Short mmCIF file of C-alpha atoms in Angstrom, two decimals:
data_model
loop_
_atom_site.label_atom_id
_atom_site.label_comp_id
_atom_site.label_asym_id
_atom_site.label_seq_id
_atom_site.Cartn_x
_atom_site.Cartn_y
_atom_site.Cartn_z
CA UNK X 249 0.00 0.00 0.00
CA UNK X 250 1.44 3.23 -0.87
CA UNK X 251 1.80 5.03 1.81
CA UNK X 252 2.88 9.48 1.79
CA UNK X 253 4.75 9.81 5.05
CA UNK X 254 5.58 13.87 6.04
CA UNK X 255 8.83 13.62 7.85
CA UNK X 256 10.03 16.29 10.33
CA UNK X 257 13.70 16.68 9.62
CA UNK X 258 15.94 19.15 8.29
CA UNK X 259 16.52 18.38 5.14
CA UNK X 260 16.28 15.27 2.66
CA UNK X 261 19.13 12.26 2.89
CA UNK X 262 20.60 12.95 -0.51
CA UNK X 263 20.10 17.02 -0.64
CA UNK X 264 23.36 17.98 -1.14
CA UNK X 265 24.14 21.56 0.33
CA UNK X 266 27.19 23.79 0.27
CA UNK X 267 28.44 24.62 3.27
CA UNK X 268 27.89 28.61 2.73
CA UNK X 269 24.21 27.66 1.91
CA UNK X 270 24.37 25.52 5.11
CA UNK X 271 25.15 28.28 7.36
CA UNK X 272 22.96 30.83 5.58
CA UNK X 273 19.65 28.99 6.01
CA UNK X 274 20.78 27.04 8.85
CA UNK X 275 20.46 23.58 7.38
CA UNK X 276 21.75 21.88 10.43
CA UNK X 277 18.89 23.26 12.38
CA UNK X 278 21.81 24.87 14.94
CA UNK X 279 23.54 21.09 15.01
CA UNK X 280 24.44 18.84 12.49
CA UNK X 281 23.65 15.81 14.67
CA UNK X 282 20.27 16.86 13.68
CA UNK X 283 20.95 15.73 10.21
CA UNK X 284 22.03 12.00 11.96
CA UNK X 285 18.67 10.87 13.76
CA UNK X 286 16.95 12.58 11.18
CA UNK X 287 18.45 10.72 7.74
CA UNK X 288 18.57 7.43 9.69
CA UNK X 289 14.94 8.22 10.18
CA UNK X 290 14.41 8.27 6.89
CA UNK X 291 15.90 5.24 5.90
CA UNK X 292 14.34 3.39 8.38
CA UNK X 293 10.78 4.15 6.44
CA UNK X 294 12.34 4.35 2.83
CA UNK X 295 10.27 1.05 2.18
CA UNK X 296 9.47 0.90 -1.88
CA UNK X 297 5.97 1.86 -0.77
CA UNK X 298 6.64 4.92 0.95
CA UNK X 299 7.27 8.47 -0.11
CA UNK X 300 8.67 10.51 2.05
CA UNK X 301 8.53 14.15 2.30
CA UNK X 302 10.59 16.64 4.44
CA UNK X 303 9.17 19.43 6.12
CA UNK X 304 12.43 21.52 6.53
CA UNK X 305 11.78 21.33 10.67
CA UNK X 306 9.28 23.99 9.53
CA UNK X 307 6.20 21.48 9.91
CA UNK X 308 4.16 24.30 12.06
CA UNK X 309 4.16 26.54 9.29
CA UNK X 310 1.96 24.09 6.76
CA UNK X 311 -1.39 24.33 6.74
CA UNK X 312 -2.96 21.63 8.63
CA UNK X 313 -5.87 21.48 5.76
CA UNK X 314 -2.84 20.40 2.95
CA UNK X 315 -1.17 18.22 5.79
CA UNK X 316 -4.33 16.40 6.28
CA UNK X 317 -5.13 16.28 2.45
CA UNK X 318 -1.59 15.25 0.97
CA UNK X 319 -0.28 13.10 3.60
CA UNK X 320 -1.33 9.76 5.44
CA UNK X 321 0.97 9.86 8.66
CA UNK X 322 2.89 13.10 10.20
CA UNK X 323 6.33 11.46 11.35
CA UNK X 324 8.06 13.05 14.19
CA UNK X 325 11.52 12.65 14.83
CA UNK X 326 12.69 14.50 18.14
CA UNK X 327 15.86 15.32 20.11
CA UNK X 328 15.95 17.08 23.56
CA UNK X 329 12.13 18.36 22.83
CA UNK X 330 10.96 18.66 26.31
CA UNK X 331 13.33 21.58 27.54
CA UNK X 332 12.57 25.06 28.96
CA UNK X 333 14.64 26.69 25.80
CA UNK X 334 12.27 24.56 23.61
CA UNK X 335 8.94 25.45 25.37
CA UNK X 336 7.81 27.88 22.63
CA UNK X 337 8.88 25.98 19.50
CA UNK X 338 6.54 22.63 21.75
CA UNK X 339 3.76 24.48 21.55
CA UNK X 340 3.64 25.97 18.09
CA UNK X 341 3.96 22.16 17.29
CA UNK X 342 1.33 21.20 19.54
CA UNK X 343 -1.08 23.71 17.66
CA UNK X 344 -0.41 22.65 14.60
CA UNK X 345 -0.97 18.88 15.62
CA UNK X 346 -4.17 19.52 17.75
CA UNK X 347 -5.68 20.38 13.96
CA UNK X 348 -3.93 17.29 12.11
CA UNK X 349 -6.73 14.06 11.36
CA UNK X 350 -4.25 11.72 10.23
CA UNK X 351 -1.83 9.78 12.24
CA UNK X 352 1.26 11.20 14.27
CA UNK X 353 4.37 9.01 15.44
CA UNK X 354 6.51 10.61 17.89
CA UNK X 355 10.02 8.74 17.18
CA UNK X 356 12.17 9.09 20.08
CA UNK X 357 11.75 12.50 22.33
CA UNK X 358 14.01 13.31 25.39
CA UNK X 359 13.26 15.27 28.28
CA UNK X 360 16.33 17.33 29.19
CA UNK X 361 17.10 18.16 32.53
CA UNK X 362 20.42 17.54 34.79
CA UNK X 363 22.24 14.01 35.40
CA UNK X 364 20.47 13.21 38.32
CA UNK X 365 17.24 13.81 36.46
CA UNK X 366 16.24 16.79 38.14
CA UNK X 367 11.95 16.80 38.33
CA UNK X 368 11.71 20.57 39.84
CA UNK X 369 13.86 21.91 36.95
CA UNK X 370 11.17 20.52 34.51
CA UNK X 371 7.99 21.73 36.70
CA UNK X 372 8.04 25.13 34.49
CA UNK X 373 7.51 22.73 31.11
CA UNK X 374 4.72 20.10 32.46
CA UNK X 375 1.71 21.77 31.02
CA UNK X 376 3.24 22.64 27.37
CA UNK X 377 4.54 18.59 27.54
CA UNK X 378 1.40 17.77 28.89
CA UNK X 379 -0.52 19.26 26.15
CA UNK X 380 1.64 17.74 23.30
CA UNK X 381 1.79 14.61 24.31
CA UNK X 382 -2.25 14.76 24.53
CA UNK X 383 -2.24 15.95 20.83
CA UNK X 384 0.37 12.93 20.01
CA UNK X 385 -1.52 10.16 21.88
CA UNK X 386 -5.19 11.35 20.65
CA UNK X 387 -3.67 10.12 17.14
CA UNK X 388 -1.04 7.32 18.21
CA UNK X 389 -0.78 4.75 20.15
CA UNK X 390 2.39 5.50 22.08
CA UNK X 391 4.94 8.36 22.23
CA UNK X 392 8.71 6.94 21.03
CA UNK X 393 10.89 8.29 23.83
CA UNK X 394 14.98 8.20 24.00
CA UNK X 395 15.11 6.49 27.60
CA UNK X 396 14.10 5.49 30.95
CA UNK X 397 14.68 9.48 31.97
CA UNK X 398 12.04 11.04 29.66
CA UNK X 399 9.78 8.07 30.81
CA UNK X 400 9.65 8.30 33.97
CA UNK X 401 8.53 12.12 33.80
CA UNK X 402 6.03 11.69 31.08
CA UNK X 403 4.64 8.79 33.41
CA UNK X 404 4.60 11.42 36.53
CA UNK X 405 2.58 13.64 34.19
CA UNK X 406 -0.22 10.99 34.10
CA UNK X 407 0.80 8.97 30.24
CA UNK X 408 1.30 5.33 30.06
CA UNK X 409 1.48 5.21 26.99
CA UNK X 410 5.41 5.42 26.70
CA UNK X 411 7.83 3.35 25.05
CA UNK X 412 11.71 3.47 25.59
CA UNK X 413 13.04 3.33 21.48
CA UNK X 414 16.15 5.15 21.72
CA UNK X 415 17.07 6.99 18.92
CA UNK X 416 16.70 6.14 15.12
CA UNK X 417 20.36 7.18 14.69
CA UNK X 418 21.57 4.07 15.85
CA UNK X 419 19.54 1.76 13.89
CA UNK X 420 21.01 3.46 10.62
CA UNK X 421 22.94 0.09 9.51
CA UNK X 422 19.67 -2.18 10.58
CA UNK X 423 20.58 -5.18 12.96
CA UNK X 424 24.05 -4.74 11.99
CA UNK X 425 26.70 -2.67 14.75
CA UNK X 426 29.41 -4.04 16.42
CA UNK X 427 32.35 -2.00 17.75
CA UNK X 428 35.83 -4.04 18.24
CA UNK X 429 39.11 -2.02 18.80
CA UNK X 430 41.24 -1.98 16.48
CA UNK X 431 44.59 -2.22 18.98
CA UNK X 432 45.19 -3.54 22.33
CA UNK X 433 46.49 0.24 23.30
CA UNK X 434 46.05 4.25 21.97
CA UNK X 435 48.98 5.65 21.22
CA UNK X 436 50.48 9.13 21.13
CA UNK X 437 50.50 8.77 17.05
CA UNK X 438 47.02 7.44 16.58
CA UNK X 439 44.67 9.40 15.12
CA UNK X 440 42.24 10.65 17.71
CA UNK X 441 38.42 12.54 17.35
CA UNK X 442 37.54 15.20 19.78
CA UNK X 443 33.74 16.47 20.09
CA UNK X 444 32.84 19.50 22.42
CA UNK X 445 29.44 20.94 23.54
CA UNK X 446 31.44 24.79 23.94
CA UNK X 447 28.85 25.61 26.79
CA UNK X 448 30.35 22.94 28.81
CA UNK X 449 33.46 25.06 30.18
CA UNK X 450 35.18 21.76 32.10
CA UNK X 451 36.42 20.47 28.82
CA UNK X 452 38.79 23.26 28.64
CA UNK X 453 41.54 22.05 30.28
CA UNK X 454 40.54 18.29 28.88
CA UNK X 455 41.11 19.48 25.26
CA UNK X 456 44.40 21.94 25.73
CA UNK X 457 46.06 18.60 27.36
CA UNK X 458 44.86 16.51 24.57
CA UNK X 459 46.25 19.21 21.58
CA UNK X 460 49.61 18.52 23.99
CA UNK X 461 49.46 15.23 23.67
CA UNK X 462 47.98 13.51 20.43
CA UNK X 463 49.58 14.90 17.37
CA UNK X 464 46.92 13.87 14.91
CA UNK X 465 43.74 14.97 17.33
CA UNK X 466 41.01 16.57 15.04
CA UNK X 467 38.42 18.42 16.28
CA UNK X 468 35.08 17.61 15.12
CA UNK X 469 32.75 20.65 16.16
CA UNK X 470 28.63 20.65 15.49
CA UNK X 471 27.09 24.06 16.49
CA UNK X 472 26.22 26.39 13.47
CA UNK X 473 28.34 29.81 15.33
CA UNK X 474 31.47 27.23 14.93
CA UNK X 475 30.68 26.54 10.96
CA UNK X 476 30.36 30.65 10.57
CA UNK X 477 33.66 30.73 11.95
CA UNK X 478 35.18 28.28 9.56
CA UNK X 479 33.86 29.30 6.80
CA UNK X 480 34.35 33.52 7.56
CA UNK X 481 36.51 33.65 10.50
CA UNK X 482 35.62 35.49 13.68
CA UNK X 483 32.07 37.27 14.15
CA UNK X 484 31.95 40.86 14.94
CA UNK X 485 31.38 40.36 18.30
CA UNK X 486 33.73 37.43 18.63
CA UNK X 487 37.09 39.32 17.11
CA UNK X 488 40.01 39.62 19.34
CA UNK X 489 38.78 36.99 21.50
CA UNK X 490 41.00 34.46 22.75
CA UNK X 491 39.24 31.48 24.98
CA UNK X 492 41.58 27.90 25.96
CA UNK X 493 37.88 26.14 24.19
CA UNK X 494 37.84 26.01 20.12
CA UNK X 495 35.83 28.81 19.84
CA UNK X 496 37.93 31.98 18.11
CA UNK X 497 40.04 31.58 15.04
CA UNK X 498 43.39 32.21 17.18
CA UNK X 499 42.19 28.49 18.82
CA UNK X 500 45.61 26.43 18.40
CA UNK X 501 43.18 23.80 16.68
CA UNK X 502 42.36 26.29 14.19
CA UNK X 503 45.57 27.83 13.52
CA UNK X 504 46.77 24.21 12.89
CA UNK X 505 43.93 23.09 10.40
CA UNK X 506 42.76 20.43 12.96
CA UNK X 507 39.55 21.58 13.16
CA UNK X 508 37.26 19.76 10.87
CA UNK X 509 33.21 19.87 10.31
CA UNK X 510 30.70 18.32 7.80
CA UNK X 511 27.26 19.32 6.81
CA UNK X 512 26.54 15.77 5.82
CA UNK X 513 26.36 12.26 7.62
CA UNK X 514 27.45 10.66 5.46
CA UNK X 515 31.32 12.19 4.68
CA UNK X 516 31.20 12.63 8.60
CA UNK X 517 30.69 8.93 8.86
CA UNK X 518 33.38 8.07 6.23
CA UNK X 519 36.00 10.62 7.88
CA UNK X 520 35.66 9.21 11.23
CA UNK X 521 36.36 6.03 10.02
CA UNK X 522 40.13 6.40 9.40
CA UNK X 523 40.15 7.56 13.56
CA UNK X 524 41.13 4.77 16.22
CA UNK X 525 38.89 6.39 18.61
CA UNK X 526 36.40 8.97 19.45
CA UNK X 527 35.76 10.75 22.37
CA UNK X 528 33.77 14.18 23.95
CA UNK X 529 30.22 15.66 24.71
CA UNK X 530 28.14 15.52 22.07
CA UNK X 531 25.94 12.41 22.01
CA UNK X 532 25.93 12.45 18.08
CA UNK X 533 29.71 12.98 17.49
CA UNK X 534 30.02 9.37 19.55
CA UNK X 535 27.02 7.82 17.78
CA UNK X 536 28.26 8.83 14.15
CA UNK X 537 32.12 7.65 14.92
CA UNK X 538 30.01 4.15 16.64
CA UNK X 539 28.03 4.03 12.76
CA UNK X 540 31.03 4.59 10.98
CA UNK X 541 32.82 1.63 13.76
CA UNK X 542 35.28 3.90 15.67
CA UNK X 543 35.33 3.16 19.07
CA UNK X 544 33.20 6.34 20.84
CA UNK X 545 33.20 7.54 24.51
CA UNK X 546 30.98 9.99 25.52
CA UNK X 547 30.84 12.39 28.27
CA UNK X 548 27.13 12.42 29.48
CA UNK X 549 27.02 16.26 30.61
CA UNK X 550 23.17 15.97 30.95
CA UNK X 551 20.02 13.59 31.23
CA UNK X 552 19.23 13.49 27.39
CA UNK X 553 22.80 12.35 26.65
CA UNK X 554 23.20 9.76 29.94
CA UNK X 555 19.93 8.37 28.52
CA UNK X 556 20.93 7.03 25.23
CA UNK X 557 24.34 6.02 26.72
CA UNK X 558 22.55 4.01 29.06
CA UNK X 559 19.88 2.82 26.84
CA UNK X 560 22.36 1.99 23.92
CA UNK X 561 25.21 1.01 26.19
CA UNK X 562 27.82 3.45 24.75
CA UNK X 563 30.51 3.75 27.19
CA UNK X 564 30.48 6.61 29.06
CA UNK X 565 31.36 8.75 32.44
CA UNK X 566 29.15 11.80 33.48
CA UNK X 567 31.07 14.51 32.98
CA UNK X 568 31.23 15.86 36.47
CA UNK X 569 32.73 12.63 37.64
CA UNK X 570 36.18 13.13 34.40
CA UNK X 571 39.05 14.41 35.89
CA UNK X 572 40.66 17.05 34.16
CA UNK X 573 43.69 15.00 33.47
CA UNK X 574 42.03 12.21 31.91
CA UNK X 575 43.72 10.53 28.84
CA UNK X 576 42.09 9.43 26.05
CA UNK X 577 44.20 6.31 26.27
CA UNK X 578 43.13 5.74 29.59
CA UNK X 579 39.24 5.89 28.49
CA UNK X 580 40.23 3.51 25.49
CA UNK X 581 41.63 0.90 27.94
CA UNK X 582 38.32 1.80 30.04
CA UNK X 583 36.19 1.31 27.05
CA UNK X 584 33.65 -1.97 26.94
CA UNK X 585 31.24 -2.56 24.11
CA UNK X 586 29.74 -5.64 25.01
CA UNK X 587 26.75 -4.20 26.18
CA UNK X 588 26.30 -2.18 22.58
CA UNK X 589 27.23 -5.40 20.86
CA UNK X 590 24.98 -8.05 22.22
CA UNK X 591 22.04 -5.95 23.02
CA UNK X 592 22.08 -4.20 19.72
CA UNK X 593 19.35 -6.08 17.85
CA UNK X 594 17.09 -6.39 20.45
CA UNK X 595 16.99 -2.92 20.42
CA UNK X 596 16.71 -2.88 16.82
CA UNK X 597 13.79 -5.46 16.68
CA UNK X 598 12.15 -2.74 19.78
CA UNK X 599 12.14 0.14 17.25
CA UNK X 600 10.51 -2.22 14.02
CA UNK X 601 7.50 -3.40 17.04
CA UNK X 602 6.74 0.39 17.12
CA UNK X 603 6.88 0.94 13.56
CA UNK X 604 4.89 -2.30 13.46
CA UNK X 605 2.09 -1.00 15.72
CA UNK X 606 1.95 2.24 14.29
CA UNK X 607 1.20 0.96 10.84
CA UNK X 608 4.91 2.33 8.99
CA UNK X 609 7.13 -0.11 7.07
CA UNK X 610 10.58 -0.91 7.35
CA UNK X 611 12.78 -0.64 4.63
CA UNK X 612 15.44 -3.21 5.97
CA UNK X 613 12.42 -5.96 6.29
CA UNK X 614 11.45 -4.33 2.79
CA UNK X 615 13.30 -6.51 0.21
CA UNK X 616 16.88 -4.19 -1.25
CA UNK X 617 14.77 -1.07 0.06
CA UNK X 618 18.02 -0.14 2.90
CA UNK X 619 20.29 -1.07 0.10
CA UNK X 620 18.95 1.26 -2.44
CA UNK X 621 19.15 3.90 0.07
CA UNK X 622 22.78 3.71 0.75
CA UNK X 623 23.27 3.24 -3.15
CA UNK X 624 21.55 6.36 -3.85
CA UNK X 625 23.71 7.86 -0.74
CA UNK X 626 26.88 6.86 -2.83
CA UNK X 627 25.87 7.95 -5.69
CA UNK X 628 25.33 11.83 -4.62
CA UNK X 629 28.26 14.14 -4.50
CA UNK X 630 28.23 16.01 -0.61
CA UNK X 631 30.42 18.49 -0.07
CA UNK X 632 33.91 17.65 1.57
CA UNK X 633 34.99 18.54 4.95
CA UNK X 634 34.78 22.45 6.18
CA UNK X 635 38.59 23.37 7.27
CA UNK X 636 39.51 26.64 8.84
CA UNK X 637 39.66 29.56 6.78
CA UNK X 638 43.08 30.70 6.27
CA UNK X 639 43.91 26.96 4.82
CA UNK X 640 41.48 27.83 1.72
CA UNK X 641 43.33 27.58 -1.93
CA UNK X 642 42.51 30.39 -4.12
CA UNK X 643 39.84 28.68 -5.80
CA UNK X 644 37.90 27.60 -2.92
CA UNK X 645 38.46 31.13 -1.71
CA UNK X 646 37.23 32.43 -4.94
CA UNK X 647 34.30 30.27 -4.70
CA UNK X 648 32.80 31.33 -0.95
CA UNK X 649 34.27 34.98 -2.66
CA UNK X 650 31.91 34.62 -5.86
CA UNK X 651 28.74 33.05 -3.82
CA UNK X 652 29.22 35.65 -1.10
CA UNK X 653 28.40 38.77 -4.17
CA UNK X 654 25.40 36.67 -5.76
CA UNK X 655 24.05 36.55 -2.28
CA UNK X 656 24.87 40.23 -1.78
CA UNK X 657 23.00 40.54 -5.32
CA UNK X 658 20.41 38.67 -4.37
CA UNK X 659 19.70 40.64 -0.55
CA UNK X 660 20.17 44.08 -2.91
CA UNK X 661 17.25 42.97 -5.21
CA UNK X 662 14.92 41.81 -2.46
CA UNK X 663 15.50 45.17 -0.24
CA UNK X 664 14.86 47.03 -3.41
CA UNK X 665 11.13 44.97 -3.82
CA UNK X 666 10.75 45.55 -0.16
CA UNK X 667 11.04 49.14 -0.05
CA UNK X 668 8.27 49.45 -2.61
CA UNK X 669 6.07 47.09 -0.23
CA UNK X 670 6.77 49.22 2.64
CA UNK X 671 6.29 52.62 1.42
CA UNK X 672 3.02 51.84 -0.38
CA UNK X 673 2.30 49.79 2.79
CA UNK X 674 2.91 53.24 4.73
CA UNK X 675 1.59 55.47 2.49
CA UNK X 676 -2.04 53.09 2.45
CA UNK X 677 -1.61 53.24 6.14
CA UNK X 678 -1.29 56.87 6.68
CA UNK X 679 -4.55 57.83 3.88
CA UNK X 680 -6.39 55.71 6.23
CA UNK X 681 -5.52 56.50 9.49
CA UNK X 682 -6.09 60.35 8.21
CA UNK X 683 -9.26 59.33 6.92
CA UNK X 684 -10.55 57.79 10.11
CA UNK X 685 -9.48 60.97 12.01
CA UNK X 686 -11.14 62.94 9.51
CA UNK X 687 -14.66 60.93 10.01
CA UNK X 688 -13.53 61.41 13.89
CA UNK X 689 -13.92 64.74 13.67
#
């Protein structure tokens, strides 16, 4: 049965963006991890049946009549959804689903708070989450949540109806993960991945040790501020800043072209793959160097991240409890996968029961459907890695150069369309606002 599936994510699996355009239009949707969850998504319902539509994370701005019209299931991939920062965005989301009649899957949403799963600090949230998950569970059967954090305080708020799936990023390759180490030790020549959320300020000393110490480290950064500075150098506001974190151009990682970032999965995924290990904060820096079988270690810094270590079984320490001496050599040795390993396709055959029950295929129990995908994933040109600035050749430079003026083309013609709206806008404005007065009188 053919089946039209809206899909919230960013952008499509094989859309391939330049990095400029990336950072212009925010294609990343503020973190490219966002891309991760939300191809693997994807290929997890690419079945030959299904056509799948992204909505550009922009889903509250359709009209609910065309939703309901064009589509047969709203599919709702979430990360750290249930946060105060996130409260507004919840609810705009929660309109537009109170005024959807077809189905809506919620596939894997995480309730942020701290480590120890702090309830209070999630009080100011309950009746926005309350009101969503009544819009979700009035047209599904279950909400899809990351882990046993997120359900435990959507079952305070009064829902059963709550199932512990993880996240779709790991089930990207199916059934099929298994981590081994590729050495009995790290070494001081080995290559080495760094990840760093730059709001957590302990990893300062953590990464100026590790520059010291691993020749070939590379640092993989996420956040969209970090691409801007790759791509243009410093912002205004951020020149002549100097900070021991990888945030400023002057960053030793920067001035030594180890600083490396990708606006795709999928050459993310094939770069980390030449690394004998991974390590840092961010939850999909370890999962995409897991996919691409690099040995990952994450620092939980939070509940959403503890809770997919935990439910996945990716090694891990909370951050609070690393030392800020601690080798990445050390956490190698420290490093067990077993628990990934063997417990990998139950987890697998958890997430295809709720696609079972809500009535969505699976392309990897859909004949060559998974296959196809990754052939159509080779087959599309993505752009390489983003490097620092000054390490640009002069036709790369003359590239971001030349699409810099047709944007500055393009902004000049749309301000000179705008002013006409406005001043006729103005002008109808003040004729009736004189008019009124005049009646007024």
């Amino acid at each position: 049965m053919h089946q039209r599936i809206l899909l919230r994510s960013r952008k499509g699996p094989f859309d391939a963006v330049s990095p400029e355009e990336t950072f212009e239009r925010n294609w990343i949707g503020d973190n490219n991890g966002n891309l991760v969850f939300g191809h693997a998504a994807y290929k997890l319902l690419a079945t030959s049946t299904a056509e799948i539509t992204p909505t550009d994370f922009r889903a509250d701005s359709y009209d609910p009549r065309e939703i309901n019209e064009k589509y047969d299931v709203f599919v709702v991939p979430l990360a750290n959804a249930f946060r105060r920062s996130y409260v507004d965005r919840l609810q705009s989301m929660t309109r537009m689903i109170e005024r959807l009649k077809i189905p809506v899957v919620v596939l894997g949403v995480g309730a942020q708070t701290n480590v120890h799963g702090d309830r209070e600090y999630l009080r100011p949230i309950d009746d926005a989450v309350k009101a969503f998950c009544r819009a979700v569970l009035d047209r599904s059967h279950s909400i899809g949540v990351r882990g046993e954090v997120t359900e435990d305080y959507l079952r305070t708020l009064g829902f059963s109806a709550v199932e512990q799936i993880g996240c779709p990023s790991m089930f990207l390759h199916g059934d099929s993960l298994r981590i081994e180490k590729g050495k009995a030790a790290l070494g001081r020549e080995d290559r080495v991945a760094l990840t760093i959320s730059p709001y957590v300020k302990s990893m300062a000393k953590i990464v100026t040790s590790h520059h010291e110490r691993y020749p070939n480290l590379r640092y993989l950064p996420q956040d969209l501020r970090t691409l801007g500075t790759l791509l243009y150098g410093d912002a205004a506001e951020h020149r002549g800043k100097s900070s021991a974190m990888p945030v400023h151009s002057n960053h030793p990682l920067f001035v030594e072209d180890k600083v490396r970032m990708f606006v795709d999965p999928w050459t993310w995924m094939e770069y980390l793959s030449g690394f004998e290990f991974a390590f840092g904060t961010r939850i999909h820096g370890t999962i995409t160097a897991l996919l691409a079988g690099t040995p990952g270690y994450l620092f939980a810094h939070d509940s959403r991240t503890l809770e997919l270590a935990r439910y996945f079984g990716i090694p891990h320490r909370i951050m609070g409890d690393v030392p800020a001496d601690v080798d990445a050599a050390e956490l190698y040795e420290e490093a067990d996968y077993t628990a990934l390993n063997e417990g990998h396709k139950a987890r697998f055959a958890a997430m295809m029961r709720f696609l079972d029950r809500h009535d969505l295929g699976n392309a990897f129990a859909d004949g060559d459907s998974a296959a196809r995908f990754d052939q159509q994933v080779r087959a599309t040109s993505f752009p390489p890695a983003v490097r620092p600035l000054h390490t640009l050749g002069w036709d790369d430079l003359q590239t971001r150069l030349q699409w810099l003026r047709d944007q500055h083309s393009e902004v000049q013609r749309e301000l000179t369309v705008l002013r006409g709206t406005r001043l006729h806008t103005r002008v109808k404005e003040a004729v009736n606002g004189r008019v009124r007065r005049l009646l007024g009188r």
